[in-house]
Backbone atoms as SQL, in Angstrom:
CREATE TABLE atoms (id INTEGER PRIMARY KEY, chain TEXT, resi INTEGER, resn TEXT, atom TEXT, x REAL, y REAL, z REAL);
INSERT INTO atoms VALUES
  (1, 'A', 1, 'UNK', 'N', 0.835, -1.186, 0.000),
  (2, 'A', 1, 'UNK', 'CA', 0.000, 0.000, 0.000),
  (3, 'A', 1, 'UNK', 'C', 0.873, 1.240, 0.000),
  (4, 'A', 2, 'UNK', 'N', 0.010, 2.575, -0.772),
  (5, 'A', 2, 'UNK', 'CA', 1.365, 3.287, -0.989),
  (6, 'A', 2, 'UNK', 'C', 0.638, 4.377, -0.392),
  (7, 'A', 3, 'UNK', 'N', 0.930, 5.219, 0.605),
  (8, 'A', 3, 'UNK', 'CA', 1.088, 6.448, 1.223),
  (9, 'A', 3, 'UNK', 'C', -0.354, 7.602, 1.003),
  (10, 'A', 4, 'UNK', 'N', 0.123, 7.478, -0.656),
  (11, 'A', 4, 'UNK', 'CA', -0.226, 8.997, -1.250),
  (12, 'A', 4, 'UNK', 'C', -1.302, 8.256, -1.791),
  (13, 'A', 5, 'UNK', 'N', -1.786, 7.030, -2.154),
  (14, 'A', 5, 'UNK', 'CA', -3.034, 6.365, -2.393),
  (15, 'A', 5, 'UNK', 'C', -3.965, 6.806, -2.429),
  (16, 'A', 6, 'UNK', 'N', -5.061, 7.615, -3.102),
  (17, 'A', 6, 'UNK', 'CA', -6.317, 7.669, -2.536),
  (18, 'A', 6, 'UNK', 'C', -7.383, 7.120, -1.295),
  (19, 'A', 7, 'UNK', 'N', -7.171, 5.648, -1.646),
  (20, 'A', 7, 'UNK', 'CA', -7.298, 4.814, -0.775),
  (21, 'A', 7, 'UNK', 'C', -7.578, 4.933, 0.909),
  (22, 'A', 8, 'UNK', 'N', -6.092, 5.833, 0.359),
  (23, 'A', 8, 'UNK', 'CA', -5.474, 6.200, 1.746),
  (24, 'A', 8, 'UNK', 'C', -5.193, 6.919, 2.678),
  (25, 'A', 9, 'UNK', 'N', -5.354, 8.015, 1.155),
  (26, 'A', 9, 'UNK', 'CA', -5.098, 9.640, 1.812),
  (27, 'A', 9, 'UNK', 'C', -5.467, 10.329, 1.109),
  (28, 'A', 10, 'UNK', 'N', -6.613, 11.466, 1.524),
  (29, 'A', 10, 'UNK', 'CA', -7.119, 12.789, 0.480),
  (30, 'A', 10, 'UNK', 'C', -6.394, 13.872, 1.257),
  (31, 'A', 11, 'UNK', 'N', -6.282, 14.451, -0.441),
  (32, 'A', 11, 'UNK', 'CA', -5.854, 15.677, -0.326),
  (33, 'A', 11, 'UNK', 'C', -7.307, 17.104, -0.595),
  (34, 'A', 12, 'UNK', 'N', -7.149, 18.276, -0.065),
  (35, 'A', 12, 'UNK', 'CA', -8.306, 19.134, 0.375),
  (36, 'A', 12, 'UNK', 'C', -7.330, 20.606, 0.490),
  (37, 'A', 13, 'UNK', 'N', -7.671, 21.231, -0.778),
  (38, 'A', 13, 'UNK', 'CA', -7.394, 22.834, -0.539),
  (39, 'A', 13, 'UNK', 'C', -8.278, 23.730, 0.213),
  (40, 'A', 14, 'UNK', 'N', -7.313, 24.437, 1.116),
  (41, 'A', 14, 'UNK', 'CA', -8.229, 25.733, 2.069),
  (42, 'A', 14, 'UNK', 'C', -7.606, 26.963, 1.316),
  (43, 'A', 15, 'UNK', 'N', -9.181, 27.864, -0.197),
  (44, 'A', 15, 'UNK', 'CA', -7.955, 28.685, -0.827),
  (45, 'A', 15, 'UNK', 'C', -8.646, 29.725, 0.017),
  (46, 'A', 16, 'UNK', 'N', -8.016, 31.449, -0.180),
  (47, 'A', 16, 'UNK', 'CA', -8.168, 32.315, 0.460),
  (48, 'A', 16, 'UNK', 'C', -8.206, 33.413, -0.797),
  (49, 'A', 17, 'UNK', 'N', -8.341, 32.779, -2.157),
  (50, 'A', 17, 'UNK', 'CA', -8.701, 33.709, -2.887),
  (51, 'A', 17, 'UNK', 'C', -9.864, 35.113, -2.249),
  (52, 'A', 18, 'UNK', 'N', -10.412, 36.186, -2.660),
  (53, 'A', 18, 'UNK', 'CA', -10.949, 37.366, -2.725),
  (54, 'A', 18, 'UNK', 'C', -12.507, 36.764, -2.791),
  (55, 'A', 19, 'UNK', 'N', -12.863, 36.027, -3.903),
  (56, 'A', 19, 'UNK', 'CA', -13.976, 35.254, -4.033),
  (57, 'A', 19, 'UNK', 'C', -13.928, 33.918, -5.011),
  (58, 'A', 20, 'UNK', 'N', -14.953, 33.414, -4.732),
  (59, 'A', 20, 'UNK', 'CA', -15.241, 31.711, -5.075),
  (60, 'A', 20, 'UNK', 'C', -14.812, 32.155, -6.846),
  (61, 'A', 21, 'UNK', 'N', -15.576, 32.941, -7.233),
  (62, 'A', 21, 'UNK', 'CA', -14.973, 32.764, -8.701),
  (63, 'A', 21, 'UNK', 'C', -13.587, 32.765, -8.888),
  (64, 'A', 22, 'UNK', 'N', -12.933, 33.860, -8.204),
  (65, 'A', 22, 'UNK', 'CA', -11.334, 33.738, -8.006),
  (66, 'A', 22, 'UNK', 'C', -10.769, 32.411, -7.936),
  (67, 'A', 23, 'UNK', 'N', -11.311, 31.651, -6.911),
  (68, 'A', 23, 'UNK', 'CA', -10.992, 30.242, -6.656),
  (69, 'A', 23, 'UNK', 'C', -11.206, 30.135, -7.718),
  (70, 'A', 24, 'UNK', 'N', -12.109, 29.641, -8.241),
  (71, 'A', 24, 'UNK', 'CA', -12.785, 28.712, -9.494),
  (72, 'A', 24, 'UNK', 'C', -11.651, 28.700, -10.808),
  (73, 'A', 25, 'UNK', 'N', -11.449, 30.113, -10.749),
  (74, 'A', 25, 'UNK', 'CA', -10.401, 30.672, -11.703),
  (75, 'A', 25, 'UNK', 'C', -9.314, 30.374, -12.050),
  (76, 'A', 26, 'UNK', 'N', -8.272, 30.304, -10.543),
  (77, 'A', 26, 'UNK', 'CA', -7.591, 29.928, -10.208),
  (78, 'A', 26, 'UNK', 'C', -7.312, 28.776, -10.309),
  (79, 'A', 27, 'UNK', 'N', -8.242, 27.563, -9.411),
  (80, 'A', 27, 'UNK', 'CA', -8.017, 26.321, -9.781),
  (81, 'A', 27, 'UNK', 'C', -8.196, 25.481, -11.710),
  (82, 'A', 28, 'UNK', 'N', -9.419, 26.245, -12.060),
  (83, 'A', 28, 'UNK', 'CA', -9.006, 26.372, -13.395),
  (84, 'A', 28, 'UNK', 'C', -7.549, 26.176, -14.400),
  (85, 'A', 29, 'UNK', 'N', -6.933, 27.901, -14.099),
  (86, 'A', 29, 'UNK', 'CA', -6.156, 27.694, -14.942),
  (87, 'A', 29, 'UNK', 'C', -4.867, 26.994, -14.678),
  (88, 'A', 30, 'UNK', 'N', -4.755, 26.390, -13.384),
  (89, 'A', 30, 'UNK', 'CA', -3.209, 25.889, -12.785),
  (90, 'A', 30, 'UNK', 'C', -3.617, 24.313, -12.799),
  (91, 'A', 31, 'UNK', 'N', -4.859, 23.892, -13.179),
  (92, 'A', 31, 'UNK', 'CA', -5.023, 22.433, -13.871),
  (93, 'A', 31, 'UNK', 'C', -5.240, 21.545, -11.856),
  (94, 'A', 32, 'UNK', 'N', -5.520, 22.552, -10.660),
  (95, 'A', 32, 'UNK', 'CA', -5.746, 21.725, -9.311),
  (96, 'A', 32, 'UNK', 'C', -6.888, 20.193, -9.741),
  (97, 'A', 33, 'UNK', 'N', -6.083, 19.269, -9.408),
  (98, 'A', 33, 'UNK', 'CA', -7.074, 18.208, -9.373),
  (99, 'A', 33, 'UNK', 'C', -7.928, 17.729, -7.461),
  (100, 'A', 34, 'UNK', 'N', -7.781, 18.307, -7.067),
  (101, 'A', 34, 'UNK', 'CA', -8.383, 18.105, -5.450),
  (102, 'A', 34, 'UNK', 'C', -9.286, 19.044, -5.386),
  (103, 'A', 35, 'UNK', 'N', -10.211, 18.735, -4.109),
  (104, 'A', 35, 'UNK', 'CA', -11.229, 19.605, -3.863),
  (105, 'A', 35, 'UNK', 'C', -10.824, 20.975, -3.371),
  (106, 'A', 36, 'UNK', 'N', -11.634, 21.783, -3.223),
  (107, 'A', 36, 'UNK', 'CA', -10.958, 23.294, -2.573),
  (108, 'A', 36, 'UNK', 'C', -12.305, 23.395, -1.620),
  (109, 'A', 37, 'UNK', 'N', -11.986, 24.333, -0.616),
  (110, 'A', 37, 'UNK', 'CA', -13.189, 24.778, -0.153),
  (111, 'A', 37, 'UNK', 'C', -12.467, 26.002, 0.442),
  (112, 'A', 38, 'UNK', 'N', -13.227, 27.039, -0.022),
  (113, 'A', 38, 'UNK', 'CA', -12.755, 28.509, -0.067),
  (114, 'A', 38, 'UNK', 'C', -13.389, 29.133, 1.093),
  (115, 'A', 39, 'UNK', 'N', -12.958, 30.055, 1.578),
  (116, 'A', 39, 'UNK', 'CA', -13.010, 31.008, 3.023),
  (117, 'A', 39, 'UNK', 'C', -12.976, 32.193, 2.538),
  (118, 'A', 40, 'UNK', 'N', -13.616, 32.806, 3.613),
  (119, 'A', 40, 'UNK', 'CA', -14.141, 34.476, 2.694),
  (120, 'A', 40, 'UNK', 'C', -13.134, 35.419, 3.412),
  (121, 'A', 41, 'UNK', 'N', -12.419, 36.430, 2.537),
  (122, 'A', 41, 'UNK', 'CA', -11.935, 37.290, 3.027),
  (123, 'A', 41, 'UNK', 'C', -11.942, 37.752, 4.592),
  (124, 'A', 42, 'UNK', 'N', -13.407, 37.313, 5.167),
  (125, 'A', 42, 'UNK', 'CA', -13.150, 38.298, 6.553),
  (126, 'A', 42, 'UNK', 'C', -12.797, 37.261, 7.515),
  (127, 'A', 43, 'UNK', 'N', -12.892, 35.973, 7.220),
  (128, 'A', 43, 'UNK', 'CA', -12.859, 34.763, 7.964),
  (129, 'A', 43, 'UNK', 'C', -11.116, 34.232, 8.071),
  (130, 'A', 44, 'UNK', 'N', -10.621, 34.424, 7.010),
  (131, 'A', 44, 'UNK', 'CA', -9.250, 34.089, 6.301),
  (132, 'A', 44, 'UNK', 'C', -8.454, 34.439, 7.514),
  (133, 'A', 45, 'UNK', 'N', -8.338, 35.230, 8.224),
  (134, 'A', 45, 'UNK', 'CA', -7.226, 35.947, 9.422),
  (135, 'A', 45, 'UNK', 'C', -7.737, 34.801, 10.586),
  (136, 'A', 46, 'UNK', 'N', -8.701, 34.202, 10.604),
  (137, 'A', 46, 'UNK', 'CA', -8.940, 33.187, 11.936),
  (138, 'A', 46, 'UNK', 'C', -8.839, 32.014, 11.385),
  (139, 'A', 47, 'UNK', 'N', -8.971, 31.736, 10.618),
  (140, 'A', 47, 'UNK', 'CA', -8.257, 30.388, 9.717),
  (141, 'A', 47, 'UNK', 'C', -6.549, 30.437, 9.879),
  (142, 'A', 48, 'UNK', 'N', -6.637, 31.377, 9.480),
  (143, 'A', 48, 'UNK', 'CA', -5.073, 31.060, 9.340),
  (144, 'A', 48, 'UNK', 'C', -3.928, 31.040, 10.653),
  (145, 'A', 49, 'UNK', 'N', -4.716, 32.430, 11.628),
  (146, 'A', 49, 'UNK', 'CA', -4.020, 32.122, 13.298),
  (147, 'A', 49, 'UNK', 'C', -4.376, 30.835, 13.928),
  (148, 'A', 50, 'UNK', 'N', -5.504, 30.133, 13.646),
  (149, 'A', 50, 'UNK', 'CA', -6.012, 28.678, 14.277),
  (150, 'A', 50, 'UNK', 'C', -4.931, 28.012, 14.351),
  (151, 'A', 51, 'UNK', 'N', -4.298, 27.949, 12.700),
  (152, 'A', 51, 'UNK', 'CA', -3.316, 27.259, 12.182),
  (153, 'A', 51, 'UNK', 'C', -1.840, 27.378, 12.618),
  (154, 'A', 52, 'UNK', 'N', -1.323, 28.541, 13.071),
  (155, 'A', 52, 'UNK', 'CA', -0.552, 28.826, 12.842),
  (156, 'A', 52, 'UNK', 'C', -0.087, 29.239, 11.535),
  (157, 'A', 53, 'UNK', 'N', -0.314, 30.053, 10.371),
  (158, 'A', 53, 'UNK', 'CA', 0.040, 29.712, 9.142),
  (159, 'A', 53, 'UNK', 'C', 0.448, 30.888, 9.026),
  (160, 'A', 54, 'UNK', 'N', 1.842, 30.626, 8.790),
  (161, 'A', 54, 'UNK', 'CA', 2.879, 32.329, 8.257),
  (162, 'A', 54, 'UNK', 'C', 2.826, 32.690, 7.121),
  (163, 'A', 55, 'UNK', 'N', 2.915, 31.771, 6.145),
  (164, 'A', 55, 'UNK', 'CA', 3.388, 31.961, 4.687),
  (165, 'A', 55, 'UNK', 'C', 2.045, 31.201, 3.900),
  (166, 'A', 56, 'UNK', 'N', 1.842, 31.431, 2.965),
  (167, 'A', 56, 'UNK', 'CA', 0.947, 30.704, 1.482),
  (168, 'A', 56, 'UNK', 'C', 1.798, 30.090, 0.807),
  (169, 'A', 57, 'UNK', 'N', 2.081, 28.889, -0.013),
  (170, 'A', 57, 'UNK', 'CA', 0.958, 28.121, 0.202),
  (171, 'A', 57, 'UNK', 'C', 1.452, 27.519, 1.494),
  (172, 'A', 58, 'UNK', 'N', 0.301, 26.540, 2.589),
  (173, 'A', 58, 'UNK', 'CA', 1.241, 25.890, 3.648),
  (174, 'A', 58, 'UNK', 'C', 0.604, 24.637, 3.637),
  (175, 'A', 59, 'UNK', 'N', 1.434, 23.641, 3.880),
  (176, 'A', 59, 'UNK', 'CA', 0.666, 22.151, 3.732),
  (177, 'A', 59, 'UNK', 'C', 0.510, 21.469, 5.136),
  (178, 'A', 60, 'UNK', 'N', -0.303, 20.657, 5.646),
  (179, 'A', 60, 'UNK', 'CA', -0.766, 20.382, 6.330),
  (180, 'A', 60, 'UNK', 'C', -1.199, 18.321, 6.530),
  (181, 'A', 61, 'UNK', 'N', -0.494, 17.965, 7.214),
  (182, 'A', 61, 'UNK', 'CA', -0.955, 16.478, 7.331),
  (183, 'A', 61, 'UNK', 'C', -2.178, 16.003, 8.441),
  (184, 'A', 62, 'UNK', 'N', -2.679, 15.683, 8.992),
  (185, 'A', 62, 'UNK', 'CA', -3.988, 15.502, 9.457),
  (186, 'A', 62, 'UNK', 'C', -4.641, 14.105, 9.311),
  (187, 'A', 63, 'UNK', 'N', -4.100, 13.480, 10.640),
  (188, 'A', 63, 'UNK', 'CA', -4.578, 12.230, 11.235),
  (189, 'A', 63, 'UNK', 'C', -6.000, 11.907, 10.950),
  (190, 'A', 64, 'UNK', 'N', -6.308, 10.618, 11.223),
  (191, 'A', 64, 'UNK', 'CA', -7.427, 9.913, 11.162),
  (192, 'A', 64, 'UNK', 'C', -8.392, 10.693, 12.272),
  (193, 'A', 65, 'UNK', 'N', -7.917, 10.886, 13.254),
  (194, 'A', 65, 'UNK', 'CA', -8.577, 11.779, 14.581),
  (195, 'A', 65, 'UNK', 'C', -8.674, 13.062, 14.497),
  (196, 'A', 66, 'UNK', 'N', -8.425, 13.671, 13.445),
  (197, 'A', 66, 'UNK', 'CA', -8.489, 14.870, 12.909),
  (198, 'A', 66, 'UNK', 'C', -7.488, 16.066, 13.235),
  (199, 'A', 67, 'UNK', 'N', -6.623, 15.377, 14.223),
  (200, 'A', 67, 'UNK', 'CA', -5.558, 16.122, 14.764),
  (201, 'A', 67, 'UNK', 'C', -4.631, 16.503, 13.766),
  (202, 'A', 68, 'UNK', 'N', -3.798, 17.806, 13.712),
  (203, 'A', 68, 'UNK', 'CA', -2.250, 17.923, 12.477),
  (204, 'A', 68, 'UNK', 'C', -1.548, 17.097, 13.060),
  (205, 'A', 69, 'UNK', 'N', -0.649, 16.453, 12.430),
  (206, 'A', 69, 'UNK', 'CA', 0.446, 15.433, 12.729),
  (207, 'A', 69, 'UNK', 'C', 1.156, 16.075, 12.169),
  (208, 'A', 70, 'UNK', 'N', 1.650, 17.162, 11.076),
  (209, 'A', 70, 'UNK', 'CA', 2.820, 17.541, 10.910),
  (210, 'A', 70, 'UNK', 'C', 2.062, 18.643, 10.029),
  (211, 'A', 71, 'UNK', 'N', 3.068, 19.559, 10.484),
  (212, 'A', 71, 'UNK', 'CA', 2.843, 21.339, 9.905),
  (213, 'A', 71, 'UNK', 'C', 4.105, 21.530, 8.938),
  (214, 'A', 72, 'UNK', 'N', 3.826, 22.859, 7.538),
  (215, 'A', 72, 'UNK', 'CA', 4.727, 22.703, 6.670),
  (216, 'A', 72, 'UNK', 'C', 5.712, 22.032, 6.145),
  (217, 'A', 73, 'UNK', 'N', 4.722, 20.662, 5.862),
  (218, 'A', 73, 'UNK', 'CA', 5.282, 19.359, 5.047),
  (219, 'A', 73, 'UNK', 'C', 5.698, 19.922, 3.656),
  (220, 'A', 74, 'UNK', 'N', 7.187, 19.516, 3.175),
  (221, 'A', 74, 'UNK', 'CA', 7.714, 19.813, 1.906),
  (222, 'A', 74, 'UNK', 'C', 7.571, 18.453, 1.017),
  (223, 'A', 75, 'UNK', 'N', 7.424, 18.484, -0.348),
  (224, 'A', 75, 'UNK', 'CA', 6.939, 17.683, -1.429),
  (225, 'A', 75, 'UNK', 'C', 7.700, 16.263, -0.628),
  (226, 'A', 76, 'UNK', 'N', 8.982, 16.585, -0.520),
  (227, 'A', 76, 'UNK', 'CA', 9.800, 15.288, -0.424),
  (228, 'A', 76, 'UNK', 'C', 9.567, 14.625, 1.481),
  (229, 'A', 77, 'UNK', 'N', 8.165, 15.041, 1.896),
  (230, 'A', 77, 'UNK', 'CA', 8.423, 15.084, 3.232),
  (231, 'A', 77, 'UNK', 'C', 6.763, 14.310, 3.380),
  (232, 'A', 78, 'UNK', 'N', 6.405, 14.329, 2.460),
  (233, 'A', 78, 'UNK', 'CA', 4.643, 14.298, 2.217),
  (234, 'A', 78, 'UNK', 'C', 4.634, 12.986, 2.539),
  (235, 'A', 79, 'UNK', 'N', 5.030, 11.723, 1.703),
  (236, 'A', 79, 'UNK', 'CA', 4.667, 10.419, 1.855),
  (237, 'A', 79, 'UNK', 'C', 5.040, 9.651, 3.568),
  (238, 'A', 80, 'UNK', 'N', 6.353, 10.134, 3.826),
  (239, 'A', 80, 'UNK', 'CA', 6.325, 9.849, 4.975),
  (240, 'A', 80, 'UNK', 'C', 5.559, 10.275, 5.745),
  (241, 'A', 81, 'UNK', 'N', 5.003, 11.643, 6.235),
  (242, 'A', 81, 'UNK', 'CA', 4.492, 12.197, 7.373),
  (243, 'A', 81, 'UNK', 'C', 3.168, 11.358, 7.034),
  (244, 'A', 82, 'UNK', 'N', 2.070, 11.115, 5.912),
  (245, 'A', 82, 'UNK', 'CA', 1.126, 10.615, 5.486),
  (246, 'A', 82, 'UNK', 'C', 0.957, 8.923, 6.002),
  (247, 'A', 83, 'UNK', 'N', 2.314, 8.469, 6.202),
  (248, 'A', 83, 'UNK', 'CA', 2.381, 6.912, 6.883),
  (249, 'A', 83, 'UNK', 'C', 2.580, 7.332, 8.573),
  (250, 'A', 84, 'UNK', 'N', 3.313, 8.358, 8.759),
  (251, 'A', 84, 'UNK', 'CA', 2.877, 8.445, 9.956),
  (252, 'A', 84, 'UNK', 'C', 1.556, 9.348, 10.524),
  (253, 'A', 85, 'UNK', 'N', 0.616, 10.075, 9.960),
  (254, 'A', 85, 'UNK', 'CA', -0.914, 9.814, 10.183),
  (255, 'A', 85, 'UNK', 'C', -1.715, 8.891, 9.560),
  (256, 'A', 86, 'UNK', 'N', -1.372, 7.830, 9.180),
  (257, 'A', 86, 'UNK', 'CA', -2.156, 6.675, 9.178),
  (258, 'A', 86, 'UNK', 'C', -1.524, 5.350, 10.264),
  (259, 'A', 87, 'UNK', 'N', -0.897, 5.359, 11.248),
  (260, 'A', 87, 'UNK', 'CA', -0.195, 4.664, 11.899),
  (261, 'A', 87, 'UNK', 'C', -1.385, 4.831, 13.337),
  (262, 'A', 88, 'UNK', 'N', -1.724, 3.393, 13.689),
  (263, 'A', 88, 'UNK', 'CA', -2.798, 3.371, 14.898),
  (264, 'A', 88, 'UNK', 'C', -2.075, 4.448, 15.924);
């Protein structure tokens, strides 16, 4: 079984575009194959302190229990942290 599997593991954009068409737009022309679910301008500043989130874009791993298991995961950092939130 491999990591990044569907199976196994979804992936889920939080964008912060201006508005949903922006999103729409956006995911459009950069070819995003995952879901998005967009946050409105006035909401975006408590989303993002919840998180901790300094910088755009920021990736995020997220256990079966819904807990983060690992904050600003890099491409080459993804499959592992993803076996360790699927680990009982």
């Amino acid at each position: 079984e491999h990591a990044l599997d569907p199976i196994y593991a979804r992936m889920l954009g939080v964008n912060l575009d201006a508005t949903l068409d922006a999103m729409n737009q956006a995911v459009s022309q950069h070819g995003v194959g995952w879901p998005q679910v967009h946050v409105a301008p006035e909401k975006a500043g408590h989303v993002l302190d919840q998180f901790g989130v300094r910088a755009l874009p920021e990736r995020f791993v997220i256990g079966k229990d819904g807990r983060v298991v690992r904050a600003g995961v890099d491409d080459d950092e993804l499959a592992a942290a993803v076996e360790e939130a699927m680990k009982p």
